[in-house]
Each structure stands twice: as C-alpha cells, then as structure tokens.
Amino acid sequence: VTRKLEVTDAQLRAIRKLFVSVDADKSGRISALEFFKIIGAVDTPFVRVLIDRMIFDWADLNTDDQLSFEEFVLAACVVCTFTRSQILKFIFDIFDEDGSGTIGRAEFRQIAQCIVDLGGMFPGNYGSFLDQFDTSGDGVVDFSEFARVNETYPMLFFPAFKLQDKFQ
C-alpha cells in the first residue's frame, strides 16, 4: 500500500514515530481516545464525531474501532491530500445531517453547542445566531455562508485542520 501511495521510508518512519507515541497502551492499535492525543483537542461531541467520520469510518478497514499501523498510514496519506476547502466541506457535511446541502435551524444548534463546548460566547437565541450567518435570508446556511462561521470562529473547526497539520 505504501508503494502505491508513494510514501517514502523517511515519511513512513515519521508516521511510525507518531503512531508509537500515541499508542498509550502499546497494543499496536490506536483507539479513538488515544487518537485525541494527536490533535490535542478538547474531548467534545463534535471532535468525537469528527474523528469518527474523518478517520475511523473509512480508515478502520476491519471495523474494530481501532487503527492498526497500516490503517493509520492510510488515514495519514488521505488526510494530507485534503485542501482546506475540502476539510471545511467535510465538516459542513457533518452538520448537514439530512444531506439537503444546507444547515437548518435544528442543525445549526449543534454548531452553537460546539462553540459553547469550546468556551465561546454566542447570542442566547439560536435564531439570531443563525441570522448572523444566513446572509441570503432564506432561513438556512449554505456552504458559502458556513465558511463565514469558520472565519468568525476559527477555533471551532481547528481540530480538523490541526489533524491535517499533525499528519503533514
């Protein structure tokens, strides 16, 4: 697999070093809880979903809720190829639970909850918070409007970008 992904020996050694440093119980496998150490993120529901969907849902090939070294290499290689826009779109899709291409009021509450989880402030009324980003006035937030959430609260989605930085 590493040949097909064109991973050099030096890159493979660096990935192995990261893997070993994160494998706290020295089992040769990394759990989601151990994975938190990679990005140094606060354990919040959003970060758990992010790690599950961005890493474990597609890299955990044998679906044992742990990553072998080979699965970890695959995850590292794929995450490193994402652009910032692709990562942001991935996050948008996490919140767009119904797949409508927009984030409605109920879905937007989850974003506001993430801000609360990170210690951030927002207006007590979810509607006024949604209105701040719904520049088209259609009652939902599309992807371009969602990008403004990231600009306004850059720490909110920082764990996803930090994950990529760590792997790079």
mmCIF file of N, CA and C in Angstrom, residues 28-116:
data_model
loop_
_atom_site.group_PDB
_atom_site.id
_atom_site.type_symbol
_atom_site.label_atom_id
_atom_site.label_comp_id
_atom_site.label_asym_id
_atom_site.label_seq_id
_atom_site.Cartn_x
_atom_site.Cartn_y
_atom_site.Cartn_z
ATOM 1 N N GLY A 28 -0.345 -1.771 19.798
ATOM 2 C CA GLY A 28 -0.132 -1.843 18.356
ATOM 3 C C GLY A 28 -1.360 -1.393 17.588
ATOM 4 N N ARG A 29 -2.311 -0.831 18.295
ATOM 5 C CA ARG A 29 -3.545 -0.330 17.695
ATOM 6 C C ARG A 29 -3.901 0.971 18.406
ATOM 7 N N ILE A 30 -4.541 1.882 17.684
ATOM 8 C CA ILE A 30 -4.908 3.176 18.261
ATOM 9 C C ILE A 30 -6.430 3.284 18.319
ATOM 10 N N SER A 31 -6.921 3.574 19.514
ATOM 11 C CA SER A 31 -8.358 3.785 19.711
ATOM 12 C C SER A 31 -8.674 5.254 19.456
ATOM 13 N N ALA A 32 -9.950 5.557 19.395
ATOM 14 C CA ALA A 32 -10.368 6.955 19.207
ATOM 15 C C ALA A 32 -9.881 7.821 20.368
ATOM 16 N N LEU A 33 -9.939 7.294 21.587
ATOM 17 C CA LEU A 33 -9.474 8.068 22.736
ATOM 18 C C LEU A 33 -7.974 8.356 22.642
ATOM 19 N N GLU A 34 -7.195 7.386 22.192
ATOM 20 C CA GLU A 34 -5.770 7.616 22.016
ATOM 21 C C GLU A 34 -5.533 8.626 20.894
ATOM 22 N N PHE A 35 -6.405 8.591 19.891
ATOM 23 C CA PHE A 35 -6.268 9.473 18.743
ATOM 24 C C PHE A 35 -6.372 10.944 19.132
ATOM 25 N N PHE A 36 -7.106 11.236 20.200
ATOM 26 C CA PHE A 36 -7.242 12.623 20.665
ATOM 27 C C PHE A 36 -5.880 13.248 20.944
ATOM 28 N N LYS A 37 -4.914 12.431 21.365
ATOM 29 C CA LYS A 37 -3.584 12.954 21.676
ATOM 30 C C LYS A 37 -2.916 13.567 20.455
ATOM 31 N N ILE A 38 -3.246 13.076 19.271
ATOM 32 C CA ILE A 38 -2.610 13.580 18.055
ATOM 33 C C ILE A 38 -2.915 15.059 17.859
ATOM 34 N N ILE A 39 -4.165 15.415 18.062
ATOM 35 C CA ILE A 39 -4.555 16.791 17.779
ATOM 36 C C ILE A 39 -4.647 17.646 19.034
ATOM 37 N N GLY A 40 -4.471 17.036 20.197
ATOM 38 C CA GLY A 40 -4.501 17.803 21.429
ATOM 39 C C GLY A 40 -5.805 18.549 21.612
ATOM 40 N N ALA A 41 -6.891 17.954 21.157
ATOM 41 C CA ALA A 41 -8.193 18.619 21.199
ATOM 42 C C ALA A 41 -8.936 18.309 22.497
ATOM 43 N N VAL A 42 -9.799 19.227 22.858
ATOM 44 C CA VAL A 42 -10.711 19.006 23.967
ATOM 45 C C VAL A 42 -11.689 17.924 23.526
ATOM 46 N N ASP A 43 -11.964 16.990 24.414
ATOM 47 C CA ASP A 43 -12.883 15.894 24.110
ATOM 48 C C ASP A 43 -14.315 16.428 24.149
ATOM 49 N N THR A 44 -14.820 16.788 22.969
ATOM 50 C CA THR A 44 -16.191 17.285 22.849
ATOM 51 C C THR A 44 -16.958 16.369 21.895
ATOM 52 N N PRO A 45 -18.279 16.420 21.914
ATOM 53 C CA PRO A 45 -19.041 15.607 20.968
ATOM 54 C C PRO A 45 -18.654 15.877 19.510
ATOM 55 N N PHE A 46 -18.403 17.141 19.171
ATOM 56 C CA PHE A 46 -18.026 17.463 17.802
ATOM 57 C C PHE A 46 -16.700 16.806 17.425
ATOM 58 N N VAL A 47 -15.712 16.892 18.293
ATOM 59 C CA VAL A 47 -14.402 16.312 17.986
ATOM 60 C C VAL A 47 -14.515 14.796 17.866
ATOM 61 N N ARG A 48 -15.339 14.185 18.700
ATOM 62 C CA ARG A 48 -15.547 12.727 18.590
ATOM 63 C C ARG A 48 -16.149 12.368 17.224
ATOM 64 N N VAL A 49 -17.160 13.115 16.808
ATOM 65 C CA VAL A 49 -17.776 12.850 15.506
ATOM 66 C C VAL A 49 -16.772 13.108 14.394
ATOM 67 N N LEU A 50 -16.012 14.161 14.513
ATOM 68 C CA LEU A 50 -15.000 14.488 13.506
ATOM 69 C C LEU A 50 -14.009 13.337 13.343
ATOM 70 N N ILE A 51 -13.467 12.848 14.439
ATOM 71 C CA ILE A 51 -12.504 11.759 14.382
ATOM 72 C C ILE A 51 -13.157 10.489 13.852
ATOM 73 N N ASP A 52 -14.371 10.215 14.303
ATOM 74 C CA ASP A 52 -15.084 9.032 13.798
ATOM 75 C C ASP A 52 -15.271 9.094 12.290
ATOM 76 N N ARG A 53 -15.787 10.226 11.812
ATOM 77 C CA ARG A 53 -16.114 10.318 10.386
ATOM 78 C C ARG A 53 -14.904 10.575 9.501
ATOM 79 N N MET A 54 -13.971 11.388 9.967
ATOM 80 C CA MET A 54 -12.833 11.761 9.135
ATOM 81 C C MET A 54 -11.768 10.661 9.107
ATOM 82 N N ILE A 55 -11.716 9.859 10.140
ATOM 83 C CA ILE A 55 -10.669 8.853 10.231
ATOM 84 C C ILE A 55 -11.250 7.436 10.304
ATOM 85 N N PHE A 56 -11.976 7.144 11.356
ATOM 86 C CA PHE A 56 -12.351 5.766 11.633
ATOM 87 C C PHE A 56 -13.384 5.195 10.662
ATOM 88 N N ASP A 57 -14.340 5.991 10.196
ATOM 89 C CA ASP A 57 -15.371 5.462 9.300
ATOM 90 C C ASP A 57 -14.800 4.875 8.020
ATOM 91 N N TRP A 58 -13.723 5.420 7.518
ATOM 92 C CA TRP A 58 -13.198 4.903 6.255
ATOM 93 C C TRP A 58 -11.816 4.286 6.375
ATOM 94 N N ALA A 59 -11.027 4.603 7.418
ATOM 95 C CA ALA A 59 -9.686 4.027 7.532
ATOM 96 C C ALA A 59 -9.667 2.755 8.369
ATOM 97 N N ASP A 60 -10.649 2.579 9.221
ATOM 98 C CA ASP A 60 -10.722 1.378 10.060
ATOM 99 C C ASP A 60 -11.309 0.242 9.218
ATOM 100 N N LEU A 61 -10.477 -0.352 8.391
ATOM 101 C CA LEU A 61 -10.936 -1.312 7.385
ATOM 102 C C LEU A 61 -11.578 -2.559 7.972
ATOM 103 N N ASN A 62 -11.107 -3.007 9.130
ATOM 104 C CA ASN A 62 -11.710 -4.207 9.734
ATOM 105 C C ASN A 62 -12.785 -3.867 10.759
ATOM 106 N N THR A 63 -13.144 -2.603 10.867
ATOM 107 C CA THR A 63 -14.224 -2.085 11.724
ATOM 108 C C THR A 63 -14.151 -2.569 13.182
ATOM 109 N N ASP A 64 -12.932 -2.571 13.742
ATOM 110 C CA ASP A 64 -12.785 -2.954 15.147
ATOM 111 C C ASP A 64 -12.654 -1.749 16.074
ATOM 112 N N ASP A 65 -12.925 -0.556 15.541
ATOM 113 C CA ASP A 65 -12.861 0.697 16.298
ATOM 114 C C ASP A 65 -11.453 1.022 16.798
ATOM 115 N N GLN A 66 -10.469 0.490 16.108
ATOM 116 C CA GLN A 66 -9.077 0.796 16.390
ATOM 117 C C GLN A 66 -8.330 0.819 15.071
ATOM 118 N N LEU A 67 -7.239 1.565 15.044
ATOM 119 C CA LEU A 67 -6.440 1.637 13.829
ATOM 120 C C LEU A 67 -5.146 0.861 14.001
ATOM 121 N N SER A 68 -4.919 -0.064 13.084
ATOM 122 C CA SER A 68 -3.620 -0.722 13.025
ATOM 123 C C SER A 68 -2.645 0.286 12.414
ATOM 124 N N PHE A 69 -1.372 -0.038 12.405
ATOM 125 C CA PHE A 69 -0.405 0.875 11.813
ATOM 126 C C PHE A 69 -0.715 1.094 10.340
ATOM 127 N N GLU A 70 -1.073 0.033 9.627
ATOM 128 C CA GLU A 70 -1.383 0.144 8.204
ATOM 129 C C GLU A 70 -2.578 1.064 7.969
ATOM 130 N N GLU A 71 -3.608 0.931 8.793
ATOM 131 C CA GLU A 71 -4.781 1.800 8.677
ATOM 132 C C GLU A 71 -4.411 3.245 9.024
ATOM 133 N N PHE A 72 -3.539 3.415 9.988
ATOM 134 C CA PHE A 72 -3.067 4.732 10.385
ATOM 135 C C PHE A 72 -2.311 5.396 9.231
ATOM 136 N N VAL A 73 -1.477 4.633 8.542
ATOM 137 C CA VAL A 73 -0.746 5.164 7.384
ATOM 138 C C VAL A 73 -1.732 5.610 6.312
ATOM 139 N N LEU A 74 -2.736 4.785 6.045
ATOM 140 C CA LEU A 74 -3.758 5.129 5.058
ATOM 141 C C LEU A 74 -4.456 6.431 5.454
ATOM 142 N N ALA A 75 -4.844 6.542 6.715
ATOM 143 C CA ALA A 75 -5.514 7.757 7.196
ATOM 144 C C ALA A 75 -4.609 8.968 7.013
ATOM 145 N N ALA A 76 -3.354 8.836 7.377
ATOM 146 C CA ALA A 76 -2.408 9.952 7.255
ATOM 147 C C ALA A 76 -2.274 10.393 5.808
ATOM 148 N N CYS A 77 -2.138 9.435 4.908
ATOM 149 C CA CYS A 77 -1.954 9.773 3.492
ATOM 150 C C CYS A 77 -3.170 10.480 2.907
ATOM 151 N N VAL A 78 -4.340 10.013 3.246
ATOM 152 C CA VAL A 78 -5.550 10.608 2.691
ATOM 153 C C VAL A 78 -5.803 11.991 3.287
ATOM 154 N N VAL A 79 -5.683 12.110 4.600
ATOM 155 C CA VAL A 79 -5.935 13.400 5.256
ATOM 156 C C VAL A 79 -4.962 14.459 4.737
ATOM 157 N N CYS A 80 -3.744 14.057 4.441
ATOM 158 C CA CYS A 80 -2.744 15.014 3.937
ATOM 159 C C CYS A 80 -3.087 15.549 2.551
ATOM 160 N N THR A 81 -3.912 14.841 1.806
ATOM 161 C CA THR A 81 -4.245 15.287 0.454
ATOM 162 C C THR A 81 -5.422 16.261 0.418
ATOM 163 N N PHE A 82 -6.150 16.405 1.521
ATOM 164 C CA PHE A 82 -7.301 17.305 1.551
ATOM 165 C C PHE A 82 -6.847 18.761 1.453
ATOM 166 N N THR A 83 -7.611 19.567 0.737
ATOM 167 C CA THR A 83 -7.402 21.013 0.762
ATOM 168 C C THR A 83 -8.183 21.566 1.955
ATOM 169 N N ARG A 84 -7.902 22.793 2.337
ATOM 170 C CA ARG A 84 -8.656 23.417 3.434
ATOM 171 C C ARG A 84 -10.153 23.465 3.099
ATOM 172 N N SER A 85 -10.442 23.763 1.855
ATOM 173 C CA SER A 85 -11.843 23.823 1.429
ATOM 174 C C SER A 85 -12.510 22.444 1.542
ATOM 175 N N GLN A 86 -11.791 21.397 1.197
ATOM 176 C CA GLN A 86 -12.350 20.045 1.313
ATOM 177 C C GLN A 86 -12.597 19.675 2.770
ATOM 178 N N ILE A 87 -11.683 20.072 3.648
ATOM 179 C CA ILE A 87 -11.890 19.807 5.073
ATOM 180 C C ILE A 87 -13.119 20.560 5.569
ATOM 181 N N LEU A 88 -13.248 21.819 5.176
ATOM 182 C CA LEU A 88 -14.403 22.608 5.582
ATOM 183 C C LEU A 88 -15.700 21.999 5.038
ATOM 184 N N LYS A 89 -15.669 21.520 3.808
ATOM 185 C CA LYS A 89 -16.848 20.861 3.221
ATOM 186 C C LYS A 89 -17.174 19.581 3.981
ATOM 187 N N PHE A 90 -16.159 18.854 4.376
ATOM 188 C CA PHE A 90 -16.353 17.643 5.165
ATOM 189 C C PHE A 90 -17.066 17.988 6.477
ATOM 190 N N ILE A 91 -16.613 19.058 7.133
ATOM 191 C CA ILE A 91 -17.238 19.492 8.384
ATOM 192 C C ILE A 91 -18.674 19.942 8.134
ATOM 193 N N PHE A 92 -18.883 20.688 7.049
ATOM 194 C CA PHE A 92 -20.236 21.121 6.682
ATOM 195 C C PHE A 92 -21.156 19.906 6.560
ATOM 196 N N ASP A 93 -20.673 18.861 5.899
ATOM 197 C CA ASP A 93 -21.479 17.653 5.708
ATOM 198 C C ASP A 93 -21.797 16.951 7.025
ATOM 199 N N ILE A 94 -20.908 17.077 8.012
ATOM 200 C CA ILE A 94 -21.193 16.505 9.330
ATOM 201 C C ILE A 94 -22.420 17.180 9.934
ATOM 202 N N PHE A 95 -22.491 18.509 9.819
ATOM 203 C CA PHE A 95 -23.620 19.235 10.399
ATOM 204 C C PHE A 95 -24.871 19.156 9.528
ATOM 205 N N ASP A 96 -24.717 18.978 8.234
ATOM 206 C CA ASP A 96 -25.852 18.847 7.313
ATOM 207 C C ASP A 96 -26.354 17.405 7.367
ATOM 208 N N GLU A 97 -26.951 17.064 8.489
ATOM 209 C CA GLU A 97 -27.339 15.677 8.741
ATOM 210 C C GLU A 97 -28.339 15.116 7.743
ATOM 211 N N ASP A 98 -29.216 15.958 7.212
ATOM 212 C CA ASP A 98 -30.229 15.453 6.284
ATOM 213 C C ASP A 98 -29.756 15.465 4.832
ATOM 214 N N GLY A 99 -28.525 15.930 4.600
ATOM 215 C CA GLY A 99 -27.964 15.921 3.248
ATOM 216 C C GLY A 99 -28.634 16.892 2.292
ATOM 217 N N SER A 100 -29.255 17.940 2.822
ATOM 218 C CA SER A 100 -30.000 18.884 1.987
ATOM 219 C C SER A 100 -29.103 19.897 1.278
ATOM 220 N N GLY A 101 -27.842 19.964 1.685
ATOM 221 C CA GLY A 101 -26.956 20.979 1.120
ATOM 222 C C GLY A 101 -27.024 22.297 1.861
ATOM 223 N N THR A 102 -27.819 22.314 2.925
ATOM 224 C CA THR A 102 -27.932 23.500 3.786
ATOM 225 C C THR A 102 -28.001 23.039 5.239
ATOM 226 N N ILE A 103 -27.732 23.976 6.124
ATOM 227 C CA ILE A 103 -27.838 23.702 7.553
ATOM 228 C C ILE A 103 -28.993 24.529 8.081
ATOM 229 N N GLY A 104 -30.021 23.828 8.538
ATOM 230 C CA GLY A 104 -31.215 24.485 9.064
ATOM 231 C C GLY A 104 -31.066 24.827 10.534
ATOM 232 N N ARG A 105 -32.124 25.358 11.092
ATOM 233 C CA ARG A 105 -32.122 25.833 12.473
ATOM 234 C C ARG A 105 -31.730 24.739 13.467
ATOM 235 N N ALA A 106 -32.326 23.552 13.366
ATOM 236 C CA ALA A 106 -32.007 22.477 14.311
ATOM 237 C C ALA A 106 -30.557 22.025 14.161
ATOM 238 N N GLU A 107 -30.097 21.922 12.921
ATOM 239 C CA GLU A 107 -28.713 21.522 12.683
ATOM 240 C C GLU A 107 -27.751 22.606 13.167
ATOM 241 N N PHE A 108 -28.154 23.863 13.028
ATOM 242 C CA PHE A 108 -27.300 24.964 13.436
ATOM 243 C C PHE A 108 -27.120 25.002 14.947
ATOM 244 N N ARG A 109 -28.097 24.501 15.680
ATOM 245 C CA ARG A 109 -27.966 24.442 17.145
ATOM 246 C C ARG A 109 -26.745 23.624 17.539
ATOM 247 N N GLN A 110 -26.438 22.601 16.748
ATOM 248 C CA GLN A 110 -25.262 21.779 17.057
ATOM 249 C C GLN A 110 -23.977 22.590 16.915
ATOM 250 N N ILE A 111 -23.921 23.470 15.939
ATOM 251 C CA ILE A 111 -22.750 24.330 15.781
ATOM 252 C C ILE A 111 -22.621 25.251 16.986
ATOM 253 N N ALA A 112 -23.746 25.842 17.384
ATOM 254 C CA ALA A 112 -23.729 26.723 18.551
ATOM 255 C C ALA A 112 -23.285 25.952 19.793
ATOM 256 N N GLN A 113 -23.706 24.699 19.914
ATOM 257 C CA GLN A 113 -23.297 23.880 21.056
ATOM 258 C C GLN A 113 -21.794 23.626 21.026
ATOM 259 N N CYS A 114 -21.227 23.443 19.853
ATOM 260 C CA CYS A 114 -19.773 23.273 19.741
ATOM 261 C C CYS A 114 -19.052 24.507 20.250
ATOM 262 N N ILE A 115 -19.585 25.679 19.950
ATOM 263 C CA ILE A 115 -18.982 26.930 20.417
ATOM 264 C C ILE A 115 -19.050 26.996 21.940
ATOM 265 N N VAL A 116 -20.179 26.593 22.498
ATOM 266 C CA VAL A 116 -20.328 26.559 23.952
ATOM 267 C C VAL A 116 -19.320 25.572 24.545
#
